[in-house]
Coordinates of C-alpha atoms and ligand atoms in Angstrom, one line a residue:
M1 CA 0.3 0.0 -0.6
T2 CA 1.3 3.3 -1.1
R3 CA 1.7 6.1 1.4
T4 CA 2.7 10.1 1.8
V5 CA 5.2 11.9 3.9
E6 CA 4.9 15.9 4.1
H7 CA 7.7 18.0 4.8
V8 CA 10.3 15.1 4.2
V9 CA 13.7 16.9 4.8
C10 CA 16.0 16.1 1.1
P11 CA 19.9 15.6 2.7
T12 CA 21.9 15.9 -1.1
C13 CA 22.8 18.9 -1.6
G14 CA 23.6 21.6 1.7
C15 CA 20.1 23.8 0.3
L16 CA 18.6 21.0 2.7
C17 CA 14.4 21.8 0.9
D18 CA 12.2 20.3 3.7
D19 CA 8.9 20.5 1.9
L20 CA 9.6 17.3 0.4
V21 CA 6.7 15.1 -0.2
V22 CA 7.2 11.6 -0.5
E23 CA 5.1 8.4 -2.0
V24 CA 6.3 4.6 -0.2
D25 CA 5.4 1.3 -1.4
G26 CA 6.4 -0.8 0.9
T27 CA 10.5 -0.4 2.0
R28 CA 11.1 1.9 -1.9
V29 CA 10.6 5.7 -2.2
T30 CA 8.4 5.8 -5.7
Q31 CA 8.1 9.3 -6.1
A32 CA 9.5 11.8 -4.2
R33 CA 7.7 15.3 -5.5
R34 CA 9.2 19.3 -5.3
A35 CA 12.5 17.4 -5.2
C36 CA 15.3 18.5 -8.1
P37 CA 16.7 15.5 -10.2
N38 CA 19.6 15.3 -7.9
G39 CA 17.2 14.9 -4.9
R40 CA 14.8 12.7 -7.0
T41 CA 18.1 10.6 -7.6
F42 CA 19.4 10.2 -4.2
F43 CA 15.0 9.1 -3.2
K44 CA 14.5 6.9 -5.7
S45 CA 17.8 4.7 -6.3
Y46 CA 18.2 4.2 -2.7
D47 CA 17.2 0.2 -1.2
P48 CA 16.5 -1.0 2.3
T49 CA 16.8 -4.0 1.8
P50 CA 19.3 -5.7 4.6
R51 CA 22.8 -6.7 3.3
L52 CA 25.7 -8.4 6.0
P53 CA 28.7 -6.8 5.9
R54 CA 32.1 -8.4 4.6
V55 CA 35.0 -9.2 5.4
H56 CA 37.2 -9.7 3.2
G57 CA 34.9 -10.3 0.5
R58 CA 33.2 -13.2 2.5
E59 CA 29.0 -12.3 3.7
V60 CA 29.9 -12.1 8.1
E61 CA 27.4 -11.7 10.8
W62 CA 28.1 -8.1 11.9
N63 CA 30.1 -9.2 15.2
E64 CA 31.6 -10.6 13.8
A65 CA 32.6 -7.8 10.9
I66 CA 33.3 -4.8 13.8
A67 CA 35.4 -6.8 15.6
E68 CA 37.4 -6.9 12.0
A69 CA 37.3 -3.7 11.8
A70 CA 38.7 -2.7 15.7
R71 CA 41.3 -5.4 15.3
M72 CA 42.3 -3.7 12.0
L73 CA 42.6 0.1 12.9
T74 CA 43.8 -0.7 16.6
Q75 CA 46.8 -2.5 15.1
A76 CA 47.9 -0.2 12.8
R77 CA 50.5 3.1 13.8
S78 CA 49.1 6.0 11.8
P79 CA 45.4 5.2 11.5
L80 CA 43.4 7.4 8.8
I81 CA 38.9 8.7 9.7
Y82 CA 38.0 10.4 6.2
G83 CA 34.7 11.4 5.0
L84 CA 31.6 12.5 7.8
S85 CA 30.1 14.8 5.0
S86 CA 26.9 12.7 4.6
T87 CA 26.3 11.4 8.1
A88 CA 24.2 12.8 10.7
T89 CA 26.2 15.2 13.7
E90 CA 25.4 12.4 15.7
A91 CA 27.3 9.7 14.8
Q92 CA 31.1 12.4 13.6
R93 CA 30.0 12.9 17.3
C94 CA 31.2 9.4 17.6
A95 CA 34.0 9.2 15.0
V96 CA 35.9 12.0 17.0
E97 CA 35.7 9.9 19.6
L98 CA 37.1 7.3 17.7
A99 CA 39.8 9.3 17.0
D100 CA 41.0 10.2 19.7
R101 CA 40.8 6.6 21.3
L102 CA 42.5 5.6 18.2
G103 CA 45.4 8.2 18.3
A104 CA 44.0 8.8 14.7
I105 CA 44.3 11.5 12.0
L106 CA 40.5 13.0 11.4
D107 CA 39.5 15.1 8.0
T108 CA 36.7 15.3 6.3
T109 CA 35.7 16.6 2.1
S110 CA 36.2 20.0 4.3
S111 CA 39.0 19.1 3.2
L112 CA 38.9 19.1 -0.5
C113 CA 36.2 21.8 -1.5
H114 CA 35.8 24.6 1.2
G115 CA 38.8 23.9 3.5
P116 CA 40.2 27.1 2.3
A117 CA 36.8 29.4 3.5
V118 CA 36.4 27.7 6.5
L119 CA 40.9 29.0 6.8
A120 CA 39.7 32.6 6.0
M121 CA 36.3 32.1 8.7
Q122 CA 39.1 31.5 11.5
S123 CA 41.8 34.3 10.3
V124 CA 39.2 37.8 9.8
G125 CA 35.7 36.0 11.1
L126 CA 32.5 35.7 8.4
P127 CA 30.4 38.3 8.0
G128 CA 26.6 35.9 7.5
C129 CA 23.1 35.5 7.3
T130 CA 20.2 32.9 7.3
L131 CA 19.2 31.5 3.6
G132 CA 16.3 32.5 5.5
E133 CA 17.1 36.8 5.7
I134 CA 18.5 36.3 1.8
R135 CA 15.2 34.5 1.4
S136 CA 13.8 38.1 2.2
N137 CA 15.9 41.0 2.6
A138 CA 18.4 40.8 -0.5
D139 CA 18.0 42.9 -3.9
L140 CA 21.6 41.8 -4.9
V141 CA 22.8 38.3 -5.4
I142 CA 26.4 37.7 -6.5
F143 CA 27.6 33.6 -7.9
W144 CA 31.1 33.4 -7.7
G145 CA 33.2 30.6 -8.9
C146 CA 29.6 28.5 -7.6
N147 CA 26.7 27.0 -10.3
P148 CA 24.1 26.1 -8.7
A149 CA 22.0 26.1 -11.0
V150 CA 23.6 22.3 -11.6
S151 CA 24.6 21.6 -8.6
H152 CA 21.3 22.8 -5.6
P153 CA 19.4 23.0 -7.9
R154 CA 16.0 24.6 -5.7
H155 CA 18.1 27.1 -4.3
F156 CA 16.8 29.7 -6.5
A157 CA 13.2 29.2 -5.9
R158 CA 14.2 28.4 -2.4
Y159 CA 16.5 31.6 -0.9
S160 CA 18.0 33.4 -3.8
L161 CA 15.4 34.0 -6.4
P162 CA 12.8 33.2 -5.3
P163 CA 9.6 33.4 -7.6
A164 CA 7.8 36.3 -5.9
N165 CA 10.8 38.6 -5.5
R166 CA 12.8 37.7 -8.6
R167 CA 12.3 40.9 -10.9
S168 CA 13.2 43.0 -7.2
R169 CA 16.9 41.2 -7.2
V170 CA 19.8 42.1 -9.0
A171 CA 21.2 38.2 -10.1
V172 CA 25.3 38.8 -10.5
V173 CA 27.5 35.3 -11.8
V174 CA 31.1 35.8 -11.3
D175 CA 32.6 33.6 -13.7
V176 CA 36.1 31.9 -15.8
R177 CA 33.7 30.6 -18.2
P178 CA 29.5 30.5 -18.9
T179 CA 27.4 28.4 -17.5
A180 CA 23.5 26.9 -16.9
T181 CA 24.2 29.9 -13.7
S182 CA 25.0 32.3 -15.9
D183 CA 22.3 31.9 -18.4
I184 CA 19.7 33.2 -15.9
A185 CA 22.1 35.9 -14.5
D186 CA 21.0 39.7 -14.9
L187 CA 24.7 40.4 -15.4
F188 CA 27.8 37.3 -15.9
L189 CA 31.4 38.9 -15.7
Q190 CA 33.9 36.3 -17.4
V191 CA 37.3 36.8 -15.8
E192 CA 40.1 35.0 -16.3
P193 CA 40.7 32.0 -13.8
G194 CA 43.2 32.8 -11.0
S195 CA 42.6 36.6 -11.3
D196 CA 40.1 36.2 -8.4
L197 CA 42.6 37.9 -5.0
E198 CA 43.4 40.3 -8.0
I199 CA 39.6 41.1 -8.9
L200 CA 38.7 41.2 -4.8
T201 CA 41.1 43.4 -3.6
A202 CA 40.7 45.8 -6.4
L203 CA 37.0 45.4 -5.6
R204 CA 38.1 46.8 -2.1
A205 CA 39.7 50.1 -3.2
L206 CA 36.5 51.0 -4.8
V207 CA 34.3 50.7 -2.5
H208 CA 36.8 52.6 0.1
A209 CA 36.6 54.8 -3.6
R210 CA 40.5 54.8 -4.0
P211 CA 41.1 55.3 -7.6
L212 CA 42.9 52.9 -9.5
S213 CA 44.5 52.6 -12.7
A214 CA 44.0 49.7 -14.7
R215 CA 41.9 49.7 -17.9
A216 CA 40.9 45.8 -16.9
I217 CA 41.2 43.5 -14.1
G218 CA 40.2 40.1 -14.2
G219 CA 40.6 40.2 -18.1
V220 CA 36.8 42.9 -17.7
P221 CA 36.9 46.5 -18.1
L222 CA 37.6 48.5 -14.8
A223 CA 33.9 50.2 -15.5
N224 CA 32.3 47.1 -14.6
W225 CA 34.0 46.4 -11.6
E226 CA 33.2 50.1 -10.7
D227 CA 29.4 49.3 -12.0
L228 CA 29.2 46.5 -9.5
A229 CA 30.9 48.3 -6.4
G230 CA 28.6 51.3 -6.6
R231 CA 25.9 48.2 -7.1
M232 CA 27.4 46.6 -3.6
K233 CA 27.1 50.0 -1.8
S234 CA 24.4 51.2 -2.4
C235 CA 21.7 47.8 -2.4
R236 CA 19.4 47.1 0.7
M237 CA 20.8 44.0 1.3
G238 CA 23.7 41.2 -0.7
V239 CA 25.3 38.6 -0.6
V240 CA 27.9 36.6 -1.9
F241 CA 27.3 32.8 -2.8
A242 CA 30.9 31.9 -3.1
G243 CA 32.1 28.0 -4.6
V244 CA 34.9 26.3 -5.3
G245 CA 36.1 28.3 -7.9
L246 CA 37.6 30.0 -5.2
T247 CA 38.3 28.0 -3.2
M248 CA 40.2 25.5 -5.7
S249 CA 41.8 28.0 -7.9
Q250 CA 44.7 30.3 -7.3
G251 CA 44.5 32.3 -3.9
R252 CA 42.8 29.9 -2.4
D253 CA 42.5 30.9 1.6
L254 CA 43.3 34.1 0.3
N255 CA 40.6 35.0 -2.3
L256 CA 38.2 34.5 0.8
G257 CA 39.9 36.0 3.0
E258 CA 39.6 39.0 0.9
L259 CA 35.9 38.1 0.2
F260 CA 34.6 38.4 3.5
S261 CA 37.1 41.7 4.5
L262 CA 35.1 43.3 1.3
V263 CA 32.0 42.1 2.6
A264 CA 32.4 42.8 6.0
E265 CA 33.4 46.3 4.5
L266 CA 30.3 47.2 3.0
N267 CA 28.7 46.9 6.6
D268 CA 29.8 50.1 7.2
C269 CA 27.3 51.1 4.6
T270 CA 24.6 48.3 4.2
R271 CA 24.2 45.0 5.0
F272 CA 25.8 42.7 3.0
A273 CA 27.0 39.1 3.2
A274 CA 28.7 36.3 2.2
M275 CA 28.0 32.3 2.6
P276 CA 30.0 29.8 0.7
M277 CA 27.9 27.6 -1.3
R278 CA 28.5 24.1 0.6
G279 CA 28.0 20.8 -1.3
H280 CA 27.5 17.6 0.4
G281 CA 23.9 17.7 2.9
N282 CA 26.3 17.4 5.8
V283 CA 29.0 18.8 5.4
A284 CA 28.6 22.1 7.0
G285 CA 28.1 20.0 10.5
A286 CA 31.2 18.0 10.2
D287 CA 33.4 21.8 10.7
Q288 CA 30.9 22.1 13.4
V289 CA 31.1 18.9 15.4
L290 CA 34.4 18.7 15.3
T291 CA 35.2 22.4 16.2
W292 CA 33.2 21.9 19.4
Q293 CA 34.6 18.9 20.2
S294 CA 38.3 19.5 19.0
G295 CA 38.7 22.5 19.0
Y296 CA 39.4 22.6 15.0
P297 CA 37.1 22.5 12.5
F298 CA 38.9 19.4 9.7
A299 CA 42.5 17.8 9.1
V300 CA 43.1 17.0 13.3
N301 CA 45.7 14.9 14.5
Y302 CA 45.5 12.7 18.1
G303 CA 48.3 10.5 17.4
R304 CA 50.3 12.4 20.6
G305 CA 47.5 12.1 22.6
F306 CA 46.2 15.8 21.8
P307 CA 44.0 17.5 18.6
R308 CA 46.7 19.0 16.8
Y309 CA 45.6 20.8 13.3
G310 CA 46.9 21.1 10.6
P311 CA 45.8 22.1 7.1
G312 CA 47.9 20.3 4.1
E313 CA 49.8 18.3 6.5
F314 CA 47.5 16.4 8.3
S315 CA 44.1 16.5 4.9
A316 CA 44.1 12.6 3.8
V317 CA 45.1 14.1 0.0
D318 CA 48.3 14.4 1.9
V319 CA 48.2 12.4 4.2
L320 CA 47.7 9.5 2.3
A321 CA 50.1 11.3 -0.8
H322 CA 53.0 10.9 1.9
G323 CA 52.3 7.0 3.2
E324 CA 51.7 8.4 6.4
A325 CA 48.6 5.9 7.0
D326 CA 48.5 2.5 7.5
A327 CA 45.1 1.5 8.1
A328 CA 41.8 3.7 7.5
L329 CA 38.3 3.9 8.0
I330 CA 36.2 5.9 4.6
I331 CA 32.5 7.3 6.7
A332 CA 29.6 7.9 4.3
S333 CA 32.4 9.1 1.8
D334 CA 34.1 8.0 -1.9
P335 CA 37.6 8.7 -1.5
L336 CA 38.4 6.5 -4.1
A337 CA 36.0 8.8 -6.3
H338 CA 37.3 12.0 -5.7
L339 CA 40.6 11.5 -4.2
P340 CA 43.4 12.4 -6.4
S341 CA 44.7 9.5 -8.2
S342 CA 48.4 10.1 -5.7
S343 CA 45.9 10.0 -3.0
A344 CA 43.9 7.3 -4.2
V345 CA 46.6 4.6 -5.0
H346 CA 48.0 4.7 -1.2
L347 CA 44.4 3.8 -0.6
R348 CA 44.3 1.4 -2.5
E349 CA 47.0 -0.4 -0.1
I350 CA 45.9 -0.2 2.9
P351 CA 43.3 -1.8 5.1
V352 CA 40.2 0.2 4.6
V353 CA 37.1 0.1 6.8
A354 CA 33.9 1.1 4.6
I355 CA 31.2 2.3 6.8
D356 CA 28.4 2.9 4.1
P357 CA 24.5 3.0 3.5
R358 CA 25.2 2.2 -0.3
E359 CA 27.7 0.6 -2.9
S360 CA 30.5 2.9 -3.6
L361 CA 35.1 2.7 -5.6
T362 CA 35.2 2.8 -2.2
T363 CA 33.0 -0.3 -0.1
R364 CA 34.4 -2.2 -3.2
I365 CA 38.8 -1.7 -2.3
A366 CA 37.8 -2.3 1.2
Q367 CA 38.2 -5.6 3.1
V368 CA 35.8 -4.3 5.8
V369 CA 32.4 -3.0 4.7
L370 CA 29.8 -2.2 7.4
P371 CA 26.1 -1.2 5.4
T372 CA 24.1 0.6 7.8
A373 CA 21.2 2.7 7.4
C374 CA 20.4 5.9 5.2
Y375 CA 20.0 9.2 7.0
G376 CA 16.5 10.9 6.4
L377 CA 15.0 8.0 4.4
D378 CA 15.4 5.2 7.5
A379 CA 17.4 7.2 10.2
A380 CA 16.9 9.9 12.3
G381 CA 19.6 12.5 12.3
T382 CA 20.4 16.1 12.4
Y383 CA 22.0 17.7 9.9
Y384 CA 23.5 21.6 9.2
R385 CA 22.5 24.0 6.2
M386 CA 24.9 25.7 4.7
D387 CA 24.1 28.9 6.4
G388 CA 25.0 27.0 9.6
V389 CA 21.1 25.9 11.0
P390 CA 20.7 22.6 12.0
I391 CA 17.6 20.4 10.6
R392 CA 16.2 17.2 12.1
L393 CA 15.8 14.2 9.5
R394 CA 13.2 11.7 10.5
P395 CA 13.2 8.7 8.6
V396 CA 10.6 7.8 5.8
I397 CA 10.3 4.6 5.5
S398 CA 11.5 1.8 8.0
S399 CA 14.8 -1.4 7.6
A400 CA 16.3 -3.2 10.2
R401 CA 20.3 -1.1 8.8
P402 CA 22.0 0.1 11.8
T403 CA 22.5 4.0 11.5
D404 CA 26.2 5.5 10.8
E405 CA 26.2 6.3 14.4
Q406 CA 25.1 2.6 16.5
A407 CA 27.9 1.5 14.4
L408 CA 30.9 3.7 15.8
Q409 CA 29.9 3.1 18.8
Q410 CA 30.1 -0.2 18.5
L411 CA 32.8 -0.2 16.8
L412 CA 34.2 2.4 19.1
D413 CA 33.4 -0.3 22.2
S414 CA 35.0 -3.1 20.6
V415 CA 38.5 -0.8 20.1
V416 CA 37.9 -0.8 24.2
R417 CA 37.9 -3.5 24.5
V418 CA 40.7 -4.5 21.9
S419 CA 43.1 -2.2 23.6
A420 CA 42.7 -3.8 27.3
G421 CA 42.9 -6.7 26.0
A422 CA 39.3 -8.3 26.6
V423 CA 39.9 -9.5 23.4
P424 CA 42.7 -11.5 21.0
T425 CA 43.8 -9.3 18.8
C426 CA 44.6 -11.9 15.7
Ligands
SF4_1 S1 18.2 21.6 -4.3 FE1 19.9 20.0 -3.0 S2 18.3 19.4 -0.7 FE2 17.3 20.5 -2.5 S3 16.3 18.9 -3.3 FE3 18.0 19.8 -5.1 S4 19.7 17.7 -3.8 FE4 17.4 18.1 -2.2

């Protein structure tokens, strides 16, 4: 029998749209109304059928897999715990405790996407706001180095360019190439790759009415930047959504530091905010949990018994590329699909434990695979939206699968027992 569930949260991307209407037939979602194509795929492709864990490709009972995972991780000299952007804060909290107990290096996918934005926040602060404030008040919306039309398809309708307010706001896109987002913009500034820091520095000068002698900056005539600076100062409320085009290009955290400084200074004459366009559903929550638990947002090393922060040193990419991890626990992430090959090669050579509701390239090479429930589908949990607002996810179907939090808690208990010598380590 089909049943309808309303006010469902989509955990796929940082928008966390909470207005979905989901049709459930038995244990499968058959319709996810109001979801974008990315969200529909997430809901409709999930198969909650209980699966047995695997150890070295062999299906085993749950407790045997937990014991083997604990043995592998406790025997490692320098284990790496990585992922965490598509799991709930309850599981992230457990992962921090496990890292502390193992003396592990703990990193999240933040270090691959918006880590530079987090570094900039730490050095100059983030002049932020909520998406609700943007929906209600913004009349100038700038998308810089991001393409939400593809990555966050409902961002426009729900937050940044709602149809009811569309005619009263100006949409500006700054990017190195035309995109689906620039197609709907009122103003598109196509800039030269690697010129963001120079442009942002120039904009700061223009906002302070300092004269510039250059004819063009970043390949765009100075007059266009003077026009943008004027719009920024005279709007009622403005916002810049910063994408990985800023964090992953030349300048990286310096680009974001300059942007946040520009936005902070604009608040001398109007209301302005900046917001990193966070990708994975709960990558913002991972930053929050690691920060409140360890003091640092990502790339934390517990190897000396206390947390040490080292972006570029304790980031998963660097730890793996330098061959410094001798075992890995991957949680709700598929690093083999997105890590550079220099890091992926080492991940293939070390023992890997994967906790994930779905099969992936990483679960295929993992020595231990623990199939868990999926938050927002058959598990309840808390996610943080891209503006830092926590949202509670409810299950829409029931299944017998344990959650990531339960798997990590059992793994932690088993590690404690192995460390105490209560369980044989081989
Ligand atoms: S925009 Fe993001 S959160 Fe909203 S329905 Fe699409 S994938 Fe889900």
